[in-house]
Coordinates of C-alpha atoms in Angstrom, one line a residue:
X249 CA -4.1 -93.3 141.7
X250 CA -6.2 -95.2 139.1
X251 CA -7.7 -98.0 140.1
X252 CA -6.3 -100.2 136.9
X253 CA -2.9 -99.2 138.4
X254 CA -3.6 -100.7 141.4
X255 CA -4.7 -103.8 139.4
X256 CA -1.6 -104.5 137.3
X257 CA 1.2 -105.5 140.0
X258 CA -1.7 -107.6 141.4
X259 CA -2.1 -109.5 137.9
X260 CA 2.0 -109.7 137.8
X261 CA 1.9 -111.6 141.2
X262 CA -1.0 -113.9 140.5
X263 CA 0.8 -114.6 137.0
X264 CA 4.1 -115.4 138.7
X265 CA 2.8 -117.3 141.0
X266 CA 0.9 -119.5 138.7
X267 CA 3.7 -120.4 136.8
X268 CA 5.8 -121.0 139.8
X269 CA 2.6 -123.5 140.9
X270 CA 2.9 -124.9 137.4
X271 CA 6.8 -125.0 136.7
X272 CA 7.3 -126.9 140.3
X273 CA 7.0 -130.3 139.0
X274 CA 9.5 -130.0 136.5
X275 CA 12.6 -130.5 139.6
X276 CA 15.6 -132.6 139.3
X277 CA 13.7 -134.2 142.6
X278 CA 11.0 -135.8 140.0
X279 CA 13.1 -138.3 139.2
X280 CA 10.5 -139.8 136.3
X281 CA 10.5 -136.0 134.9
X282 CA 14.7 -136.3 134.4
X283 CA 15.5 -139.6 132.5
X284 CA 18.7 -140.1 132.1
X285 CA 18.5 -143.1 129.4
X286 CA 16.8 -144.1 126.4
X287 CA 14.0 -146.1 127.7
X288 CA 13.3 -143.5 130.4
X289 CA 12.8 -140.7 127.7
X290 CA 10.6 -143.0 125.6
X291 CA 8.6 -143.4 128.7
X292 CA 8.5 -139.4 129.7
X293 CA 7.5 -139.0 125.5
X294 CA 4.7 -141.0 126.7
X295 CA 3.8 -138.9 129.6
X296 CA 4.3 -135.8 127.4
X297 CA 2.0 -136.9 124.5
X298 CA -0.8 -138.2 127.2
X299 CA -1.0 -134.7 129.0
X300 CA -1.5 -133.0 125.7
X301 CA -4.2 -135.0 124.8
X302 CA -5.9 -134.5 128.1
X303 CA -5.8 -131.3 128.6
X304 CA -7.2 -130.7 124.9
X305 CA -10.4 -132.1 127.4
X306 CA -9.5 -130.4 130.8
X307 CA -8.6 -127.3 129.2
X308 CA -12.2 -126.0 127.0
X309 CA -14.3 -127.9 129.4
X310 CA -13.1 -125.7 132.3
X311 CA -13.6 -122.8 130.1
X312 CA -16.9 -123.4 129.3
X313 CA -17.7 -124.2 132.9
X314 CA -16.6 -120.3 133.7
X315 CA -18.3 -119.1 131.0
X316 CA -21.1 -121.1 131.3
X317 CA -21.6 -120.0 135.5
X318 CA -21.1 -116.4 134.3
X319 CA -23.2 -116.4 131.2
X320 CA -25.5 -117.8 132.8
X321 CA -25.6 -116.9 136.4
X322 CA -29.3 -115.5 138.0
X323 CA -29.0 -111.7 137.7
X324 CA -31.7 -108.6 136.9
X325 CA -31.3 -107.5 133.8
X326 CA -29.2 -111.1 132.0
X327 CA -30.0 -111.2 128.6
X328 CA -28.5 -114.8 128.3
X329 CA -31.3 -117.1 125.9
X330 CA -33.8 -119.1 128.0
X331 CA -34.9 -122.3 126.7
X332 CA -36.0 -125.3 129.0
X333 CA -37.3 -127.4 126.1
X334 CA -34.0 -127.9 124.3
X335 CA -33.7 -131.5 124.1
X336 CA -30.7 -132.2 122.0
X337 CA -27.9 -131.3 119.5
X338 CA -26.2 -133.7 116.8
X339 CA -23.0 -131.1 116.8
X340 CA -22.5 -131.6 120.2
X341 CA -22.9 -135.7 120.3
X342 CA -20.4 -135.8 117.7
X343 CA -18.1 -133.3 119.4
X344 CA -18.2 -135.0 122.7
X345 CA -18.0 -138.4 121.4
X346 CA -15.8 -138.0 118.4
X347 CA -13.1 -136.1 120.5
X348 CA -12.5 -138.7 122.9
X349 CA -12.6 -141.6 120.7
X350 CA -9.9 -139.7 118.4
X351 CA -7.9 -139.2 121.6
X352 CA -8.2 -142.4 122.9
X353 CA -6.9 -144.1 119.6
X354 CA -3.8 -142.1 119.6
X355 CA -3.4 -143.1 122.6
X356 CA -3.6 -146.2 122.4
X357 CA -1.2 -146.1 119.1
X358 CA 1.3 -145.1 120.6
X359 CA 1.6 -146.8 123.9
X360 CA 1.5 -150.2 122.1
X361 CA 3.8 -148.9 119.6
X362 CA 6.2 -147.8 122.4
X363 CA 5.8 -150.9 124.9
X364 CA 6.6 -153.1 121.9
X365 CA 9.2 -151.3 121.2
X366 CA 10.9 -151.2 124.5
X367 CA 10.3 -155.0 124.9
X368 CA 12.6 -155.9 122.2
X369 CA 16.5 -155.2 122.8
X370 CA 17.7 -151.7 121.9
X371 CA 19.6 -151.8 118.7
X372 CA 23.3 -150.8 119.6
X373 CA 26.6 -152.7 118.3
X374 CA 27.5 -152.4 122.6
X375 CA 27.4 -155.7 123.9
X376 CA 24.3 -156.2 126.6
X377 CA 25.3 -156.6 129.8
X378 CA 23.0 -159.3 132.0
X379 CA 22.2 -159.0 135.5
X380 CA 20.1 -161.1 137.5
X381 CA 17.5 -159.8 139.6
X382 CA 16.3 -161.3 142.7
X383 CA 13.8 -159.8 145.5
X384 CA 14.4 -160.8 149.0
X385 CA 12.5 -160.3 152.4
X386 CA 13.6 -157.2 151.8
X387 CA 16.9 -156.8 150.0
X388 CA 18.3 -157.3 146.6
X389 CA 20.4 -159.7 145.4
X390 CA 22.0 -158.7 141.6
X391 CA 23.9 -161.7 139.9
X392 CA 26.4 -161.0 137.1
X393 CA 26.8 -163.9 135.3
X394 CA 29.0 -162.8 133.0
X395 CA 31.7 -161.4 135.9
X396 CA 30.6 -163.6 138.4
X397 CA 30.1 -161.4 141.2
X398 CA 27.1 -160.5 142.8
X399 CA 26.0 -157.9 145.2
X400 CA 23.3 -156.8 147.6
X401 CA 21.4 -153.5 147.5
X402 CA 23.4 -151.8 144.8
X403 CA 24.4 -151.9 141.2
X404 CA 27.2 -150.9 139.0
X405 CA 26.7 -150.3 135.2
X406 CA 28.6 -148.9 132.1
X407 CA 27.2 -145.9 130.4
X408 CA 26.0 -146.7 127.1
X409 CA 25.7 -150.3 127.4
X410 CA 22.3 -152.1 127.4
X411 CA 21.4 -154.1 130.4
X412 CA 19.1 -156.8 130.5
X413 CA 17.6 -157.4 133.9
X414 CA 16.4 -160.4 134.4
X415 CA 14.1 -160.7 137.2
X416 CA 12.3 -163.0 139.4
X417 CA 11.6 -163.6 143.3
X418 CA 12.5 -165.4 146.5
X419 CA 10.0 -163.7 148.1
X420 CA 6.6 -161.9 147.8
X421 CA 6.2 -160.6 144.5
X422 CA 8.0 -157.1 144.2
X423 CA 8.4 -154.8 141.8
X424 CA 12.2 -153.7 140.7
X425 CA 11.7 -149.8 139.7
X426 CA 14.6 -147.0 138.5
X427 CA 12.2 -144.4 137.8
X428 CA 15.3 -142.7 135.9
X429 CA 16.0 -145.3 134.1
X430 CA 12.9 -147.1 132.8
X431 CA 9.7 -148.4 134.1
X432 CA 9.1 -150.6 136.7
X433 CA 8.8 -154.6 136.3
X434 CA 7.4 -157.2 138.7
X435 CA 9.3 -159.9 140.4
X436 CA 7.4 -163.1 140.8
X437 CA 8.2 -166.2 142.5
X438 CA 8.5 -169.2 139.8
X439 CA 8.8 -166.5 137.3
X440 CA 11.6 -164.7 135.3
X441 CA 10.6 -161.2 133.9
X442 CA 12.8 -159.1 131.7
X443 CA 13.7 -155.6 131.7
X444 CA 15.8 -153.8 129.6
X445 CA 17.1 -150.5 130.6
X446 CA 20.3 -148.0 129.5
X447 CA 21.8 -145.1 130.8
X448 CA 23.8 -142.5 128.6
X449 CA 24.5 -140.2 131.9
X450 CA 27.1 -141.4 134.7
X451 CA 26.0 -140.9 137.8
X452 CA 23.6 -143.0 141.1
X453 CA 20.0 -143.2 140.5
X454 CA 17.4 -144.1 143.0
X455 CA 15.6 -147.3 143.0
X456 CA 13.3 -149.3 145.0
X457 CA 10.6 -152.1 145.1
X458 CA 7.4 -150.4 143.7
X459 CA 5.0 -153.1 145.4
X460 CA 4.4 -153.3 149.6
X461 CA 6.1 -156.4 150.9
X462 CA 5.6 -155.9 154.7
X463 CA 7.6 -153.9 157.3
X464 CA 10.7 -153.9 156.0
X465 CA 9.6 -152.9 152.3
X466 CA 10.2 -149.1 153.3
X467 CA 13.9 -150.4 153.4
X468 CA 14.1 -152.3 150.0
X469 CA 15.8 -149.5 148.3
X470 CA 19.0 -149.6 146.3
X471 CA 21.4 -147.9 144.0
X472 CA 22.1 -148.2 140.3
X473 CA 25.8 -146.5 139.8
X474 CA 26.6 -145.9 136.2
X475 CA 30.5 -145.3 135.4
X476 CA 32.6 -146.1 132.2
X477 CA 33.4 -149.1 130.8
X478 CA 36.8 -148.8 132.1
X479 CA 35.8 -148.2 136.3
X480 CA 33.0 -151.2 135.4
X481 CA 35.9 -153.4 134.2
X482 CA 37.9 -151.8 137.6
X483 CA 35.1 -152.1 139.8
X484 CA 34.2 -156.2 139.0
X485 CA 38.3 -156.8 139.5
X486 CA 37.8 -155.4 142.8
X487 CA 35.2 -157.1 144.1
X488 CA 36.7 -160.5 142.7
X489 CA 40.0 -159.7 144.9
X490 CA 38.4 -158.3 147.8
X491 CA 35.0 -159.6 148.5
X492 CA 34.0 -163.0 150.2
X493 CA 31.9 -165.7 147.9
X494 CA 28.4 -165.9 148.4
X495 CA 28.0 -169.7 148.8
X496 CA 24.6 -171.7 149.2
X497 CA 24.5 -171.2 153.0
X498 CA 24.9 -168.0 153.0
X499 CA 22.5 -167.7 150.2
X500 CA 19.9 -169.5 152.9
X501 CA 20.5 -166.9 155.6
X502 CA 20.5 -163.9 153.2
X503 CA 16.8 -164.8 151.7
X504 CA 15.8 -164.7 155.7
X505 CA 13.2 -161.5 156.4
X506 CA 15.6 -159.0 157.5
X507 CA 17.3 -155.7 156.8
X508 CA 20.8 -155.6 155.4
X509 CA 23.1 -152.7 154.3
X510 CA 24.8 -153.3 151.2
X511 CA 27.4 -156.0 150.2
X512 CA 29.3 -157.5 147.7
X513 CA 31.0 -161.0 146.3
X514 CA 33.7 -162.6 144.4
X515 CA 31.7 -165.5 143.5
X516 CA 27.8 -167.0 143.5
X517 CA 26.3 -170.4 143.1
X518 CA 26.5 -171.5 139.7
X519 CA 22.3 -171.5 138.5
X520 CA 21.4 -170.1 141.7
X521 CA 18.8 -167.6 139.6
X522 CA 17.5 -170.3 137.8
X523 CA 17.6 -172.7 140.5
X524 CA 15.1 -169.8 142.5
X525 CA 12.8 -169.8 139.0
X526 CA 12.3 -173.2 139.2
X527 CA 12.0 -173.8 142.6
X528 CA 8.5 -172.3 142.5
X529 CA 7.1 -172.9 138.9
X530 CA 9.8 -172.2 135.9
X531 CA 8.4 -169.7 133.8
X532 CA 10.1 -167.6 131.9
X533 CA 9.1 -164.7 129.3
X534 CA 9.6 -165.7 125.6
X535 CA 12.8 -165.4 124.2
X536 CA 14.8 -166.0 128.0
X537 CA 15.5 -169.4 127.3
X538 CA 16.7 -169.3 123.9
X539 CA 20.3 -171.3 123.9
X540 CA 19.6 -172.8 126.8
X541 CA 19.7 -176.5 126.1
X542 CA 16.4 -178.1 126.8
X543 CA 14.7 -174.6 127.9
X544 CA 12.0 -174.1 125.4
X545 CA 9.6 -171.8 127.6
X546 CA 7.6 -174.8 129.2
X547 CA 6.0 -174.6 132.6
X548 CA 7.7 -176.6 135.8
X549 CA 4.9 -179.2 135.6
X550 CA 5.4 -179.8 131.1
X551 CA 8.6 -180.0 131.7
X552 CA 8.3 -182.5 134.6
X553 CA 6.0 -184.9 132.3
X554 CA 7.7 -184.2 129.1
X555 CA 11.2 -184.7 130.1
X556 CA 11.6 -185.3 134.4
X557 CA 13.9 -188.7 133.3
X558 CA 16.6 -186.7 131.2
X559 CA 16.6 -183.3 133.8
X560 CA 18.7 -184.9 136.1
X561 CA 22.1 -184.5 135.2
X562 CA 21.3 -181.6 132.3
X563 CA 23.5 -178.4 132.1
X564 CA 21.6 -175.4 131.4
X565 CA 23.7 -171.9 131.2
X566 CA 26.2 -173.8 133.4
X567 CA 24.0 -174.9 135.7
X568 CA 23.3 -178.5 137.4
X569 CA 19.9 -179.2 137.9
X570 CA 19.5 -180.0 141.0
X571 CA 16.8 -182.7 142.9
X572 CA 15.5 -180.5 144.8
X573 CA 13.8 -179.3 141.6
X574 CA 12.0 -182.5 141.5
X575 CA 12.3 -182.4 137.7

């Protein structure tokens, strides 16, 4: 038998199992490699583009490095040119500058193009639905102030609807992530982030703090359920007729270090978010304050020298500032 013969089914199983090496990171169990909403594919376009570009690098400089050791290598008889006093070459300063610097700037393009982009609300005629977001010693506590319920360790969206997250911490700074979905955001005492995410698929995606909190961060993982607009509208008359409030004292206990399963309510504090956002500071990102009466993106301490005599007493989004504020 010729030894080329012997050679071919050789090639076939090194070739097979290359691509199996290479086509292993495209699994459903890559959950940032299967968005299942807008901002997520926006995000994996991103991913896409940034490969390509790198491996127009990776790809000829690997080439040459083989060709280059085997050109090259010390052997009797190599007829490969010899010349120790070559000093420089203008082609190859541009090339190696020029390529990066091109690459680099489309780049760059298009991630600030694309973060922009996803900062701003997505345009759809569906209503946005707002949840508020807050990390816990190490649990998380999502607000609906629209459908006043809240709930602990697990979400419940409509397909197609825009969410707003809004997002801030009782807590160590965490990071609220649905790789699925969208990107990850920090949660930041005295602060309130914004996040807006989508998903066009029903189904339960994974998510989970993206930033070490201490021993119990391994459990500060949660679920984000997308149904219809009709089972949301079901689900949120469900837990209003079944589930016990969440009242202030309970509130107290909750934000105590500890690991908790998850839970529903019919009702929260009124403000409670924003009572937590100002509790340590009162920022908020621009724009989260707009028709909120007296809210016009100060800082805790402005607001206290600007306006601490009219705070008492103020409603803001239906809430009663409180004197524990201090404002």
């Amino acid at each position: 038998m010729k030894r080329t013969q012997l050679r071919k089914p050789n090639r076939v199983l090194a070739l097979a199992a290359l691509t199996a090496l290479l086509v292993s990171g495209c699994g459903p169990e890559y959950l940032v490699l299967n968005p299942v909403g807008p901002v997520g594919r926006e995000e994996l376009h991103l991913i896409v583009l940034s490969t390509v570009l790198v491996l127009i690098v990776v790809i000829p400089v690997l080439a040459l490095l083989v060709y280059i050791v085997w050109r090259y290598r010390d052997k009797p008889g190599n007829t490969a040119p010899y010349t120790p006093k070559w000093s420089e070459s203008k082609v190859l300063e541009v090339v190696w500058w020029g390529i990066p610097i091109v690459i680099v700037a489309i780049l760059g393009f298009y991630t600030g193009k694309s973060t922009f982009k996803l900062v701003e609300p997505p345009p759809t005629d569906a209503k946005p639905l707002t949840i508020q977001v807050t990390s816990l010693d190490w649990k998380w506590l999502f607000q609906y102030p629209g459908q006043n319920v809240a709930t602990v360790n697990y979400v419940e969206i409509p397909v197609g609807v825009p969410v707003q997250f809004e997002l801030t911490s009782d807590a160590p700074m965490n990071s609220f992530w649905v790789p699925q979905l969208g990107g990850q955001e920090y949660t930041m005492p005295g602060m309130a982030m914004r996040l807006w995410l989508e998903a066009d698929q029903p189904g339960t995606y994974y998510g989970h703090g993206a930033n070490f909190t201490g021993k119990g961060f391994a459990h500060m993982d949660f679920k984000v359920k997308a149904v219809s607009q009709q089972e949301f509208d079901q689900w949120v008359q469900q837990v209003k007729a079944n589930s016990p409030a969440l009242t202030l004292a309970g509130y107290q206990q909750l934000k105590q270090p500890s690991v908790v399963g998850t839970a529903s309510y019919s009702s929260f504090p009124q403000g409670l978010f924003n009572d937590t956002v100002w509790a340590d500071g009162g920022r908020y990102m621009p724009g989260m304050t707009d028709g909120m009466e007296g809210m016009n993106g100060q800082t805790a301490d402005a607001r206290k020298q600007t306006s601490s005599s009219d705070m008492h007493g103020m409603q803001m989004d239906g809430m009663q500032m409180s004197g524990k504020q201090g404002h």
